[in-house]
Coordinates of C-alpha atoms in Angstrom, one line a residue:
M1 CA -17.3 -6.4 5.6
D2 CA -16.7 -3.6 7.9
A3 CA -14.7 -0.7 7.4
D4 CA -11.3 -1.6 9.4
C5 CA -11.4 -5.2 7.5
L6 CA -11.8 -3.2 4.1
I7 CA -9.3 -1.0 4.8
K8 CA -6.5 -3.6 6.0
L9 CA -7.3 -5.6 2.8
T10 CA -6.6 -2.7 0.6
K11 CA -3.6 -1.7 2.5
A12 CA -2.3 -5.3 1.7
G13 CA -3.1 -5.2 -1.4
L14 CA -5.4 -7.7 -1.4
K15 CA -8.7 -6.4 -1.6
E16 CA -9.4 -7.1 -5.4
L17 CA -8.0 -10.5 -5.1
I18 CA -10.2 -10.9 -2.5
C19 CA -13.2 -9.6 -4.2
Q20 CA -12.8 -11.6 -7.8
H21 CA -13.0 -14.5 -5.6
D22 CA -16.0 -14.0 -2.8
K23 CA -18.8 -11.3 -3.1
I24 CA -18.1 -8.7 -0.7
T25 CA -20.9 -6.5 0.4
I26 CA -20.9 -3.6 3.2
P27 CA -23.5 -1.4 4.1
R28 CA -23.8 2.5 3.2
I29 CA -22.4 3.7 6.4
V30 CA -19.0 2.0 5.6
K31 CA -19.3 3.4 2.4
Q32 CA -19.2 6.7 4.0
E33 CA -16.7 5.9 6.9
V34 CA -14.2 4.6 4.3
V35 CA -14.7 6.5 1.0
D36 CA -16.4 10.1 2.1
T37 CA -14.7 10.6 5.1
G38 CA -11.3 9.1 3.6
K39 CA -11.4 11.3 0.8
R40 CA -11.9 14.6 2.8
K41 CA -9.0 13.6 5.1
G42 CA -7.2 12.4 2.1
Y43 CA -6.3 9.0 2.5
P44 CA -5.7 7.4 -1.3
D45 CA -7.2 4.1 -0.3
A46 CA -10.6 5.8 -0.5
D47 CA -10.3 6.4 -3.8
L48 CA -9.6 3.1 -4.5
I49 CA -12.4 1.6 -2.4
E50 CA -14.7 4.2 -4.5
K51 CA -13.5 2.8 -7.8
N52 CA -14.5 -0.9 -6.5
I53 CA -17.5 0.2 -5.6
T54 CA -18.4 1.9 -8.9
N55 CA -17.3 -1.1 -10.8
G56 CA -18.9 -3.6 -9.1
L57 CA -16.2 -5.3 -7.4
I58 CA -17.9 -4.4 -4.1
A59 CA -21.4 -4.4 -3.3
L60 CA -23.7 -1.8 -1.5
A61 CA -26.3 -3.7 0.7
K62 CA -29.8 -3.1 0.5
E63 CA -30.3 -2.3 4.1
P64 CA -33.3 -1.8 6.2
A65 CA -35.1 1.8 6.0
S66 CA -33.9 3.0 9.1
N67 CA -31.0 5.5 10.2
H68 CA -27.9 3.5 11.7
L69 CA -25.5 5.9 13.4
K70 CA -22.4 3.2 13.6
G71 CA -21.3 1.2 11.1
D72 CA -21.4 -1.9 13.3
Q73 CA -25.3 -1.2 13.7
A74 CA -25.8 -1.5 10.1
L75 CA -23.7 -4.5 9.4
I76 CA -25.7 -6.2 12.4
A77 CA -28.9 -5.2 10.6
T78 CA -27.9 -5.9 7.1
F79 CA -26.4 -9.6 8.2
K80 CA -29.9 -9.8 9.7
Q81 CA -31.7 -9.9 6.1
G82 CA -30.3 -13.4 5.3
R83 CA -28.7 -12.6 2.5
Y84 CA -24.8 -12.9 4.0
S85 CA -22.9 -16.0 5.1
A86 CA -20.8 -14.0 7.5
V87 CA -19.6 -10.4 8.7
A88 CA -15.9 -9.7 7.9
T89 CA -14.0 -8.2 11.0
D90 CA -11.4 -7.9 13.4
D91 CA -12.8 -5.6 15.5
A92 CA -12.9 -7.0 19.0
K93 CA -15.9 -5.2 20.3
L94 CA -17.6 -5.9 17.3
I95 CA -16.9 -9.5 17.4
R96 CA -18.2 -9.6 21.2
I97 CA -21.5 -8.4 20.0
L98 CA -21.4 -11.2 17.0
R99 CA -20.7 -13.6 19.0
A100 CA -23.9 -12.7 21.6
A101 CA -25.9 -12.3 18.6
G102 CA -25.3 -15.9 17.2
I103 CA -23.7 -13.9 14.2
P104 CA -20.9 -15.7 11.9
F105 CA -17.9 -14.1 11.4
I106 CA -14.5 -14.2 9.8
L107 CA -11.5 -12.6 10.1
P108 CA -9.3 -10.9 7.5
A109 CA -6.6 -13.6 7.4
L110 CA -9.2 -16.0 7.1
L111 CA -10.9 -14.9 3.9
I112 CA -7.7 -16.1 2.5
Y113 CA -7.7 -19.7 4.0
A114 CA -11.5 -19.8 2.9
L115 CA -10.5 -19.5 -0.7
Y116 CA -7.5 -21.9 -0.4
R117 CA -9.9 -24.3 1.3
K118 CA -12.5 -23.8 -1.7
G119 CA -9.6 -24.7 -4.4
L120 CA -9.2 -21.0 -5.8
I121 CA -6.2 -20.2 -4.8
D122 CA -2.9 -22.9 -4.1
Q123 CA -1.3 -23.0 -0.6
E124 CA 1.8 -20.6 -2.1
T125 CA -0.2 -18.0 -3.1
G126 CA -2.3 -18.0 0.0
L127 CA 0.7 -17.9 2.1
N128 CA 2.3 -15.0 0.2
W129 CA -0.9 -12.9 0.7
L130 CA -1.1 -13.7 4.6
K131 CA 2.6 -12.4 4.5
R132 CA 1.2 -8.8 2.8
L133 CA -1.4 -8.7 5.4
L134 CA 0.8 -9.5 8.5
P135 CA 1.6 -5.9 9.0
F136 CA -2.4 -4.9 9.5
I137 CA -3.6 -8.3 11.5
S138 CA -2.6 -9.5 14.9
E139 CA 0.2 -12.0 15.5
D140 CA -2.7 -14.7 16.8
E141 CA -4.8 -14.4 13.7
Y142 CA -1.6 -14.8 11.5
S143 CA 0.0 -17.6 13.0
M144 CA -3.3 -19.4 13.6
T145 CA -4.0 -19.0 9.8
K146 CA -0.4 -19.9 8.8
L147 CA -0.8 -23.3 10.4
L148 CA -4.0 -23.8 8.9
L149 CA -2.5 -23.0 5.4
E150 CA 0.2 -25.4 6.1
G151 CA -2.0 -28.0 7.2
K152 CA -0.9 -28.1 10.4
L153 CA -3.6 -27.7 12.5

């Protein structure tokens, strides 16, 4: 999961709920971006995410032994190790890179839909969670996921 996705799920109050149903792993550079930098800047989400890492709700990736300057590069290198099913992001630039590299990705709202499809949450819960995420995602992402949850697509 990239930093942006992690922050959006946290702000929507969904991070813990998603993490209880799906294994979420972040590269160490994403932890540095979200937790270390966030704490220095006084962002309250940083402490919450750090607690999730400490308590094992979010795992830190075992990354290849190389220095990555950016989170996107670390995400790609970590994914290529073959232990992950997709990269969770809604960053347009990163999505273009992932598509070009043939790496599957999932948008934050589609994490909710995936839990619904697996039978881990019901439709009402999915729609409620989606509404909580709405202020942080695009209208397109919201609308498509809503249609999927309602069985209209």
